[in-house]
CSV table of C-alpha atoms in Angstrom, one decimal:
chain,number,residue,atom,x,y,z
A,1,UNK,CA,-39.2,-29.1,-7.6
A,2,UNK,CA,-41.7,-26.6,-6.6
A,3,UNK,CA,-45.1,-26.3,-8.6
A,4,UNK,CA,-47.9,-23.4,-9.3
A,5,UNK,CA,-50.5,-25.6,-10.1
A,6,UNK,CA,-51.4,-29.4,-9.4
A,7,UNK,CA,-48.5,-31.7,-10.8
A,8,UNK,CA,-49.4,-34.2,-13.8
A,9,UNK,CA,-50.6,-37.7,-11.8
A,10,UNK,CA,-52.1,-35.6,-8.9
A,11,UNK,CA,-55.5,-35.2,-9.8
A,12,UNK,CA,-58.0,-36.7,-12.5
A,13,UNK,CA,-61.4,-34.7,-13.2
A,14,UNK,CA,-65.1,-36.2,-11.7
A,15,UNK,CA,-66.2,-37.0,-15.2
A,16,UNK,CA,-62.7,-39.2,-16.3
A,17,UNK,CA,-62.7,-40.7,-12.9
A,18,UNK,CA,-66.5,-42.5,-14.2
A,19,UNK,CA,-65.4,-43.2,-17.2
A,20,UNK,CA,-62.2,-45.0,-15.6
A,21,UNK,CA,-64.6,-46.7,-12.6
A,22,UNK,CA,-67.1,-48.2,-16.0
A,23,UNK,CA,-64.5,-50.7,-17.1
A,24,UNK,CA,-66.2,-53.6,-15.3
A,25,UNK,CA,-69.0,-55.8,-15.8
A,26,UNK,CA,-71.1,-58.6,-13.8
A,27,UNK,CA,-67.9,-60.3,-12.7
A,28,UNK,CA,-66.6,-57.2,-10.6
A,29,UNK,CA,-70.0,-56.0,-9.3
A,30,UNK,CA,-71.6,-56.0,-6.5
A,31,UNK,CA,-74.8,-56.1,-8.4
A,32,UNK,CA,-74.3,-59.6,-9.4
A,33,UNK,CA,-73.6,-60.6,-5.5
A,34,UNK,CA,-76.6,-59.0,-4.4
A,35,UNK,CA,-78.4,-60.8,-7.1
A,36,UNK,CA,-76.7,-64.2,-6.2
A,37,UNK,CA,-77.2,-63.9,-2.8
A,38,UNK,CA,-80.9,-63.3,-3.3
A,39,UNK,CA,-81.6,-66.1,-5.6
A,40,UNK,CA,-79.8,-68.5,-2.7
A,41,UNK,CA,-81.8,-67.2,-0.2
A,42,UNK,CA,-84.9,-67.9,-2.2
A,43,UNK,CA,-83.2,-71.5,-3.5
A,44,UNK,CA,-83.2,-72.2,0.4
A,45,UNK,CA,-86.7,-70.9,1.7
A,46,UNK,CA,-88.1,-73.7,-1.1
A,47,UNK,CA,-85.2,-76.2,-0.3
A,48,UNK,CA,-86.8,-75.9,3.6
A,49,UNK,CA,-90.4,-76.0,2.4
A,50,UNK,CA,-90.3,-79.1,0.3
A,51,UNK,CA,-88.1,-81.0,3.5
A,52,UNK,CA,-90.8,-80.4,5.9
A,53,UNK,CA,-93.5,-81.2,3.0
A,54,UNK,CA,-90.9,-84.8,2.5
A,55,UNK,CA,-90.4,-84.1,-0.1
A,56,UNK,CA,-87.0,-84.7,-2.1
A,57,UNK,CA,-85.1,-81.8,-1.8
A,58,UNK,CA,-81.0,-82.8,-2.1
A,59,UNK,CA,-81.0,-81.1,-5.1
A,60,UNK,CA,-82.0,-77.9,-3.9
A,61,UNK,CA,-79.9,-78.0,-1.4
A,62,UNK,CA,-76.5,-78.9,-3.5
A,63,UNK,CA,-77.5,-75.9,-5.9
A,64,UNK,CA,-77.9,-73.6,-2.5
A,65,UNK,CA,-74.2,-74.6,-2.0
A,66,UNK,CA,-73.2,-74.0,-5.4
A,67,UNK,CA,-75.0,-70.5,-5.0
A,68,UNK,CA,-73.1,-70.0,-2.0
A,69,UNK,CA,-69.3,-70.8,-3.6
A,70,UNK,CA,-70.4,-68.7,-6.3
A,71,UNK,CA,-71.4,-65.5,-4.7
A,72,UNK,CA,-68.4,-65.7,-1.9
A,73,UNK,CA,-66.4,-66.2,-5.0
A,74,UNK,CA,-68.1,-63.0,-6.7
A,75,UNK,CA,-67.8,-61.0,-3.7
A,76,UNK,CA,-64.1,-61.7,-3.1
A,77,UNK,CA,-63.1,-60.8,-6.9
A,78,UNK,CA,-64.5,-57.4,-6.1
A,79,UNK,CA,-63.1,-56.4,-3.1
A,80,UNK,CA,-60.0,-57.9,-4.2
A,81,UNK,CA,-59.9,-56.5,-7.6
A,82,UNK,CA,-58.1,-59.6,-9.7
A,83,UNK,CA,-60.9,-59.7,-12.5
A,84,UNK,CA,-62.6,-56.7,-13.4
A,85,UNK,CA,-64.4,-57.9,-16.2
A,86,UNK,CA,-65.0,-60.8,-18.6
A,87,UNK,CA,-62.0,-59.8,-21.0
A,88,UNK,CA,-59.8,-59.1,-17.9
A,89,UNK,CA,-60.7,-63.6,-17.1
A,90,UNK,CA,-59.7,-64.4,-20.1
A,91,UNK,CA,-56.5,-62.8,-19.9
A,92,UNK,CA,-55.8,-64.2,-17.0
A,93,UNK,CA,-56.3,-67.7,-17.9
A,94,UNK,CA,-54.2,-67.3,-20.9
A,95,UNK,CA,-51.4,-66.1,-18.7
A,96,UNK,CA,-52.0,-69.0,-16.3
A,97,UNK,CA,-51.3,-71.4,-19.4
A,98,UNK,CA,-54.9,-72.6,-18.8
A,99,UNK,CA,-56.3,-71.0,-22.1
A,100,UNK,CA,-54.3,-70.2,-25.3
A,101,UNK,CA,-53.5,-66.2,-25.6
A,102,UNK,CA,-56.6,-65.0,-27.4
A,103,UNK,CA,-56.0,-63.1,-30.7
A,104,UNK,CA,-55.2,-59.3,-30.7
A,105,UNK,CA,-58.2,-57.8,-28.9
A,106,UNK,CA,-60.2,-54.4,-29.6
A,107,UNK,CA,-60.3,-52.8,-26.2
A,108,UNK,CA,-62.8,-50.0,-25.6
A,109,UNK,CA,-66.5,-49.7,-26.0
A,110,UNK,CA,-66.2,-47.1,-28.0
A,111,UNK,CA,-67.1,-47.1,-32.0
A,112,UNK,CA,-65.2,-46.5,-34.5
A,113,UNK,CA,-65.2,-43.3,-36.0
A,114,UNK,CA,-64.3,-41.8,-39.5
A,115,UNK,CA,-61.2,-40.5,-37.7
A,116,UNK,CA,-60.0,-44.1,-37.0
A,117,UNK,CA,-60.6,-46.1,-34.0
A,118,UNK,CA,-60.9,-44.9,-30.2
A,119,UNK,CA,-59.3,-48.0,-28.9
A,120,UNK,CA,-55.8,-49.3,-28.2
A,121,UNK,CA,-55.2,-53.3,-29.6
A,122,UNK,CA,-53.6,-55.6,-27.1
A,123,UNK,CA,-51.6,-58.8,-28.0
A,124,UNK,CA,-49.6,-61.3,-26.1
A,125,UNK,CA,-46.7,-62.2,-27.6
A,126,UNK,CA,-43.4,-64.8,-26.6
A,127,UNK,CA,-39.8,-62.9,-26.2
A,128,UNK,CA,-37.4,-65.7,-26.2
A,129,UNK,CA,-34.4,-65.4,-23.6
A,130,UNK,CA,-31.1,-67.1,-24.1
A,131,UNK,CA,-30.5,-70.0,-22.5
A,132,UNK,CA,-28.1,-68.5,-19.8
A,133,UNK,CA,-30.8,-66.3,-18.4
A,134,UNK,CA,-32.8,-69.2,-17.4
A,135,UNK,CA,-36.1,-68.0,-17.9
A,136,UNK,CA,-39.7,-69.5,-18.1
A,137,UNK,CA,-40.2,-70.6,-21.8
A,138,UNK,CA,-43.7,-70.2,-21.4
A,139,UNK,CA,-44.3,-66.7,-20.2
A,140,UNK,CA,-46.1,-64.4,-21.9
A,141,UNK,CA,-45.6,-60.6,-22.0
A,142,UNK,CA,-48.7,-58.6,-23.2
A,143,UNK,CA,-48.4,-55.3,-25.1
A,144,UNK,CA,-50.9,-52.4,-25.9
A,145,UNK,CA,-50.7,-50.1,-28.6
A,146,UNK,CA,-52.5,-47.0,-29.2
A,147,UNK,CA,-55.3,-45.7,-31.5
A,148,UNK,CA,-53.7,-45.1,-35.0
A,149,UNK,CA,-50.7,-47.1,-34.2
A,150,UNK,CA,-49.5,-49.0,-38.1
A,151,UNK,CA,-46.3,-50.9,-37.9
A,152,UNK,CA,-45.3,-48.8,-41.1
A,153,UNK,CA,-46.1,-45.6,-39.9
A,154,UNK,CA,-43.7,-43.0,-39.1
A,155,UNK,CA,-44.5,-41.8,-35.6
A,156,UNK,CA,-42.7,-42.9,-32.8
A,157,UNK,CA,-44.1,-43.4,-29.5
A,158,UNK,CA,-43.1,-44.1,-25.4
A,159,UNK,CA,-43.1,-46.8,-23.9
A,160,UNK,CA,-43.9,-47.6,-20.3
A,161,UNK,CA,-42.8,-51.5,-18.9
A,162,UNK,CA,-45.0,-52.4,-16.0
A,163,UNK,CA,-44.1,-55.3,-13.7
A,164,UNK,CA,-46.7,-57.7,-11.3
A,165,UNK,CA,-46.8,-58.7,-8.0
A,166,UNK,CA,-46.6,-61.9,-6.0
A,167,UNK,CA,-47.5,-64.2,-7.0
A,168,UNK,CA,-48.4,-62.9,-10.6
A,169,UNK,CA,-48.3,-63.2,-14.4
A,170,UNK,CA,-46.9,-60.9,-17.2
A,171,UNK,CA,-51.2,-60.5,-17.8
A,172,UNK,CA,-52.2,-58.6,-14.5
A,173,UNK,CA,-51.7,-55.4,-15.9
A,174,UNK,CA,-54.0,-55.9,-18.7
A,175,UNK,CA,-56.7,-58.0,-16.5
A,176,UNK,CA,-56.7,-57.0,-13.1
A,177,UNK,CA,-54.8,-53.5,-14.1
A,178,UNK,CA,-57.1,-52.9,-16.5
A,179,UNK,CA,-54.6,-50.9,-18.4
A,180,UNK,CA,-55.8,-50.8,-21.8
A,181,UNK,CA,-59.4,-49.3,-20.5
A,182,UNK,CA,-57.1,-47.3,-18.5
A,183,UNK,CA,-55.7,-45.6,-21.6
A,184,UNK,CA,-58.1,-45.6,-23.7
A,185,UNK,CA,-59.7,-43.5,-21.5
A,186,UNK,CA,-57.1,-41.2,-20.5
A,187,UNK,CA,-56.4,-40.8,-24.9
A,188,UNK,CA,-59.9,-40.1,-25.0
A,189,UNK,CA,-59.9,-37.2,-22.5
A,190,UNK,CA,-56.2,-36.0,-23.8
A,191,UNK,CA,-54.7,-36.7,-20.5
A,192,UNK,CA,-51.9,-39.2,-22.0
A,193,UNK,CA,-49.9,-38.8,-25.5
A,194,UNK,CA,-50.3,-42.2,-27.0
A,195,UNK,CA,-47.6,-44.7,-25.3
A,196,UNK,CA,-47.2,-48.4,-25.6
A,197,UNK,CA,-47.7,-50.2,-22.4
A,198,UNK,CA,-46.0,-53.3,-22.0
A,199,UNK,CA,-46.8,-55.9,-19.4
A,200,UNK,CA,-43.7,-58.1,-18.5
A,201,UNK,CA,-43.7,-61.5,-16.7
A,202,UNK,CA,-40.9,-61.6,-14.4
A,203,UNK,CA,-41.5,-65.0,-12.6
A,204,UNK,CA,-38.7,-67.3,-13.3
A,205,UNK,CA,-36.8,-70.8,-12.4
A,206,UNK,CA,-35.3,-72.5,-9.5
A,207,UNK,CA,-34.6,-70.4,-6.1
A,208,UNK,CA,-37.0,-67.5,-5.8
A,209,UNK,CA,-38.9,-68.7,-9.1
A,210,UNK,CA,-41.8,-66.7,-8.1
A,211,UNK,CA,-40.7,-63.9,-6.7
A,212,UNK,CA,-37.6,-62.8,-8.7
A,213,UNK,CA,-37.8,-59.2,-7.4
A,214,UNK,CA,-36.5,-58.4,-10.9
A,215,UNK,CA,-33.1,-59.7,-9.7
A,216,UNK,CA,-30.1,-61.7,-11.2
A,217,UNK,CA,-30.1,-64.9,-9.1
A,218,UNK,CA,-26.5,-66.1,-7.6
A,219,UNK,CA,-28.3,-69.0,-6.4
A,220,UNK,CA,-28.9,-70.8,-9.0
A,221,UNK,CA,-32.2,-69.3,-10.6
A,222,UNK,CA,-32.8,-67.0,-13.1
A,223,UNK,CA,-31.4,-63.8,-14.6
A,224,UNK,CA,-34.2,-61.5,-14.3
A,225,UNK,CA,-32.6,-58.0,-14.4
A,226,UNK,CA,-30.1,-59.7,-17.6
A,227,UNK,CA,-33.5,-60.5,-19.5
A,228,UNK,CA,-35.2,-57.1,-18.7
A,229,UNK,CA,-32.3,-55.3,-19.9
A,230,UNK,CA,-30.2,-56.8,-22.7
A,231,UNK,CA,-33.4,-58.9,-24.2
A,232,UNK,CA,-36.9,-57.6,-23.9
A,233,UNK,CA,-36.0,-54.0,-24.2
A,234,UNK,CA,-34.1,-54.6,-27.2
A,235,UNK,CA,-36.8,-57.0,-28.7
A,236,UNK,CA,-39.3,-54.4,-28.2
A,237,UNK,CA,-37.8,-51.5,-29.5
A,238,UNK,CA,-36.7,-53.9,-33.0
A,239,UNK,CA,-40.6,-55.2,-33.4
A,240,UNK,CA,-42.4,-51.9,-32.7
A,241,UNK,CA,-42.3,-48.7,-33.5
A,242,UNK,CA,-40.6,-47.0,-29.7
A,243,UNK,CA,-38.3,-44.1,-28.8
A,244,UNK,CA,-35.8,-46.0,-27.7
A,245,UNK,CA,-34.2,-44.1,-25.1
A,246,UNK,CA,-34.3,-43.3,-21.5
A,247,UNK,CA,-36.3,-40.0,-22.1
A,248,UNK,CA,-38.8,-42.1,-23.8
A,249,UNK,CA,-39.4,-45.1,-21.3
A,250,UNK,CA,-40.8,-45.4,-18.2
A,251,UNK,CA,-41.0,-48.8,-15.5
A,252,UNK,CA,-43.4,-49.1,-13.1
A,253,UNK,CA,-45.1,-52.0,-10.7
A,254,UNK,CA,-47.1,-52.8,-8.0
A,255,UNK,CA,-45.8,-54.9,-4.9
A,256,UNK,CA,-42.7,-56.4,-5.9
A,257,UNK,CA,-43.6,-54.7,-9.0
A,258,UNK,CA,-42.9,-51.6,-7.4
A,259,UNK,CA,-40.0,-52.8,-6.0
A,260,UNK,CA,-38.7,-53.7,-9.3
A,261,UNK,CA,-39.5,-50.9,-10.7
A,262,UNK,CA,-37.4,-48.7,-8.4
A,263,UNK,CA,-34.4,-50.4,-8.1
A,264,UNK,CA,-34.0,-51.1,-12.3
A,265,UNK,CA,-35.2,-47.4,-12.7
A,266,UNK,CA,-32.3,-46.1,-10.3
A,267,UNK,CA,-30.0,-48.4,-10.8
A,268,UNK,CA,-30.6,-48.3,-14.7
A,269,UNK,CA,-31.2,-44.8,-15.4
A,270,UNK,CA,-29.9,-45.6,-19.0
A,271,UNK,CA,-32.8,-47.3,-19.8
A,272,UNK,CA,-35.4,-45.9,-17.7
A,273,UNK,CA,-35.9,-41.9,-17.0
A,274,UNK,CA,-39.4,-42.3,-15.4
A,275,UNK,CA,-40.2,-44.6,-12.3
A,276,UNK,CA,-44.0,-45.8,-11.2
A,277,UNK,CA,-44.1,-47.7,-7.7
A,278,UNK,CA,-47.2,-48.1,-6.2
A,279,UNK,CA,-47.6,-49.4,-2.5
A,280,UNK,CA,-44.0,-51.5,-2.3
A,281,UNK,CA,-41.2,-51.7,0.0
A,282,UNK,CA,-37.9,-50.4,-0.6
A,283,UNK,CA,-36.1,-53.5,-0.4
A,284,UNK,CA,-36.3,-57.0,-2.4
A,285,UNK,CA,-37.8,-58.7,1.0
A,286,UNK,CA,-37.7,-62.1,1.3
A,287,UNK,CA,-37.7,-62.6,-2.5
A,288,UNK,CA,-34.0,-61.1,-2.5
A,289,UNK,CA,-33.3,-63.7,0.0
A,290,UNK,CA,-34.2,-66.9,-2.5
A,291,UNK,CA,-32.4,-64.9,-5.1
A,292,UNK,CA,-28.9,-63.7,-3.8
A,293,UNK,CA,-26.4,-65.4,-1.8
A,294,UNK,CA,-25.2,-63.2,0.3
A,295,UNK,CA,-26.3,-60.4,2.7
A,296,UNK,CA,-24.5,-57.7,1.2
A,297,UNK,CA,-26.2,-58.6,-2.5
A,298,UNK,CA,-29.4,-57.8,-0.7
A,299,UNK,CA,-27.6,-55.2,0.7
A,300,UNK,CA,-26.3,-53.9,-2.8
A,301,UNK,CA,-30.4,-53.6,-3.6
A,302,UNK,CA,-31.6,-51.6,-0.8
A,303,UNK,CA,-33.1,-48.5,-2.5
A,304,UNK,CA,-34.1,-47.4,1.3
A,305,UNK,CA,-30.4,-47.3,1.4
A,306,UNK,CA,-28.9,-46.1,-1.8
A,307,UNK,CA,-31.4,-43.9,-3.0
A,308,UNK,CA,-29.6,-41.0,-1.7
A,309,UNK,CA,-26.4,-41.6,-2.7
A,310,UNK,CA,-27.1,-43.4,-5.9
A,311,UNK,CA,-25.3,-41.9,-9.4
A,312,UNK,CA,-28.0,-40.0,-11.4
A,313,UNK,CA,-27.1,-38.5,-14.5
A,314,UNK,CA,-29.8,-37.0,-15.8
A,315,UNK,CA,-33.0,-36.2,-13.9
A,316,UNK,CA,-35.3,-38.9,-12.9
A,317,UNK,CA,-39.3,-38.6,-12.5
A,318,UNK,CA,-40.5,-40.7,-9.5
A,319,UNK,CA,-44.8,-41.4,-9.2
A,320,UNK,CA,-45.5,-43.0,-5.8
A,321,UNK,CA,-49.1,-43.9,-4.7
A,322,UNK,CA,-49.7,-45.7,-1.3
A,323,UNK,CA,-52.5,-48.0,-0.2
A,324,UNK,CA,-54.4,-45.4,2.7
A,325,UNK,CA,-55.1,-48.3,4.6
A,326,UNK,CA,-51.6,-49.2,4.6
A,327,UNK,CA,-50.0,-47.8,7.8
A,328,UNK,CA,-46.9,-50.2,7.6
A,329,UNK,CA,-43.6,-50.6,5.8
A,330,UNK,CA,-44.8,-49.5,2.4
A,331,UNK,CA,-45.6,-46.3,3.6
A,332,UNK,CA,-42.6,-45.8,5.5
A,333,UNK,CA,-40.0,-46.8,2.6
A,334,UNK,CA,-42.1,-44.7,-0.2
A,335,UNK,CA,-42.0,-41.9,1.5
A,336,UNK,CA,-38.3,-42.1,2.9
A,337,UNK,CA,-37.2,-42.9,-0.7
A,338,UNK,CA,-39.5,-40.0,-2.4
A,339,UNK,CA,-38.0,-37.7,0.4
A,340,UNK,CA,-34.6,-38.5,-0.8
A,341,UNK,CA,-35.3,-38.4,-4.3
A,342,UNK,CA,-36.7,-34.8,-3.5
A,343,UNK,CA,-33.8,-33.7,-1.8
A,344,UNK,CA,-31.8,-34.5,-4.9
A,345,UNK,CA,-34.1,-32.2,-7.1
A,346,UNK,CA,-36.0,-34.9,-8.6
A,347,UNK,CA,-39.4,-34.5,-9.6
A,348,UNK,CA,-41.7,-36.5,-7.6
A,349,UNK,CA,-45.0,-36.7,-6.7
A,350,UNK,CA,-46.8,-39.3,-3.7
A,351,UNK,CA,-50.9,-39.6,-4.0
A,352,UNK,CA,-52.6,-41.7,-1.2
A,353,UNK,CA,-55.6,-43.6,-2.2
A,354,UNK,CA,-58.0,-42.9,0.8
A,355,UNK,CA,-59.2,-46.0,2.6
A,356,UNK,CA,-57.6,-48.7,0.0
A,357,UNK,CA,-55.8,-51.8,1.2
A,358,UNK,CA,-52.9,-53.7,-0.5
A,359,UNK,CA,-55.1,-55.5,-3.6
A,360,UNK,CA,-55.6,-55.3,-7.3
A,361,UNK,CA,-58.3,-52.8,-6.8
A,362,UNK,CA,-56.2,-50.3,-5.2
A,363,UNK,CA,-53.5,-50.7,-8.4
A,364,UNK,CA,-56.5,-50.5,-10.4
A,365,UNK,CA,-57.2,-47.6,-9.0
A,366,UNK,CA,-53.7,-45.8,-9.3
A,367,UNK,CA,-52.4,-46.5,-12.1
A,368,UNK,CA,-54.3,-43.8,-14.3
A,369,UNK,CA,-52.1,-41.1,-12.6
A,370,UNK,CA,-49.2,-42.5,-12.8
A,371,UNK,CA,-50.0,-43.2,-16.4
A,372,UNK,CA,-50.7,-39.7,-16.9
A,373,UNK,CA,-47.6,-38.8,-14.7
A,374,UNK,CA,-45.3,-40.8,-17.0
A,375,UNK,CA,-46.8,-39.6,-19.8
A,376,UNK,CA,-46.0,-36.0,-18.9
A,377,UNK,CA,-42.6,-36.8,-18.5
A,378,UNK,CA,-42.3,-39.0,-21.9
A,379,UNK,CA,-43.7,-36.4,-23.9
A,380,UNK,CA,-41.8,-33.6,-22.5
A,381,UNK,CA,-44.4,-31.5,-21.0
A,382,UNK,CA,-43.9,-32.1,-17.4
């Protein structure tokens, strides 16, 4: 498809991108490291002082260290981009099982106004899975809802399903993705429509338990692609107010996320009429491997492969952003697969992030476009 002006997902203006960058706090700055590291330094200039006055200085010493673990710890959060922010932890703990999901949580720092609130509501909630799919009974999938959605309202709205990495939790999205910022801030500006944004846990049991790759196991595990599409999709659209069809929903991921999201989203194309895959290969890797039996079930899930042959019957959108730093297969399979798509008249649009590697900070990063890419396509206005 050839364009006049910048597709929706390309760009973002300067003042959205600050808005998008202040979602942090202390636990994702470099401020804090500087500090930390300042205050060991000083912690160890009195630590060597009082040892050559003899004087008893153990203690000094054992904080110094603890000052140390801290601040390496601090510094690697940032560049790696797991926890954002102080909300975004305790997400993540409650997806670990190591915390109870909190209750529904305000995101936003904006106030409310007469007009309602500025701010989407996030909850964690339990989809149960028959027994034959062989999921996790703990997992937790985490859903946000936009400003001014009521459960007995009339409007309708999108919905986009975004998948983790691995290893990962149905909670990276809304911690380390930082989604729910994310959208606020893009509603705020009037870059998105409001959409619900649903973060699914796809780990699962036995072979390949952690890296399901969104698959139905033949070896034994679980029946990841089953669940997706016969029970959370249909849970979903019964408990909240969606457009429940494939014009209206979107999948996306990151990593195997990506991965998953392009092979259910082509494969699928029933379900899903928008795709998000951000820095993933093109096939289910080593994952694939734990989870099918044989070489041609991998085979069968090769989007490098099929994605130019495979049956579309109505247009799909395809948003693809690639780590800069990232020279390797990632590149190579996104853009083969985007080429294909391309060729078949598809929409698609590939953004770079300059200089980014393969981390949470990079997704962090992308997803606003490909939010406002999706959303383009939800609403209709692409």
């Amino acid at each position: 498809m050839v364009r006049a002006v910048d597709p929706p997902g390309s760009t973002l203006p300067p003042h959205v991108l600050r808005q998008l960058a202040g979602g942090g706090d202390w636990i994702g700055s470099w401020w804090t490291v500087v500090v930390a590291l300042a205050l060991v330094v000083l912690v160890v200039l009195w630590a060597v002082r009082r040892r050559r006055a003899d004087r008893w200085s153990w203690p000094l010493w054992a904080v110094a260290g603890l000052g140390a673990a801290f601040t390496v710890g601090i510094a690697t959060n940032v560049v790696v981009g797991y926890v954002p922010d102080v909300t975004a932890a305790r997400v993540a703990l409650s997806s670990w099982g190591v915390v109870s999901p909190p209750a529904p949580l305000e995101h936003g720092t904006a106030e409310a106004t007469s007009g309602g609130p500025r701010s989407g509501r996030v909850e964690a909630v339990h989809v149960p899975a028959p027994s034959a799919d062989r999921m996790p009974e703990a997992s937790l999938t985490w859903i946000y809802t936009p400003p001014g959605y009521t459960t007995t309202g009339s409007t309708r709205y999108p919905v986009v399903y975004l998948v983790h990495g691995s290893p990962g939790t149905g909670g990276d999205w809304f911690a380390a993705g930082n989604v729910p910022h994310a959208m606020d801030v893009l509603l705020e500006n009037r870059l998105v429509e409001p959409m619900i944004v649903v973060g699914l846990d796809v780990n699962g049991t036995g072979p390949g338990a952690e890296d399901t790759e969104c698959l139905d196991s033949t070896t034994g595990g679980s029946q990841v692609e089953t669940y997706l599409s016969e029970t959370v999709i249909p849970w979903v659209d019964a408990r909240y107010r969606t457009l429940d069809d494939w014009e209206h929903r979107a999948i996306g991921g990151f990593s195997s996320g990506g991965f998953c999201a392009l092979d259910q989203g082509l494969r699928h194309p029933e379900l899903y009429g928008t795709i998000l895959a951000l820095d993933t290969t093109g096939d289910p890797g080593t994952g694939g491997q734990a989870m099918l039996a044989t070489q041609a079930q991998w085979d069968q899930h090769d989007v490098t492969t099929y994605a130019a042959s495979v049956p579309l019957p109505h247009p799909v959108a395809l948003f693809a952003d690639i780590a800069g730093a990232n020279h390797g297969q990632n590149r190579k399979d996104l853009t083969s697969i985007a080429a294909d798509l391309r060729a078949r008249g598809q929409d698609v649009v590939v953004r770079v992030e300059p200089g980014m590697d393969h981390t949470w900070s990079f997704a962090r990063q992308a997803i606003p476009y490909g939010l406002v890419f999706a959303s383009a396509h939800l609403s209709g206005k692409s």
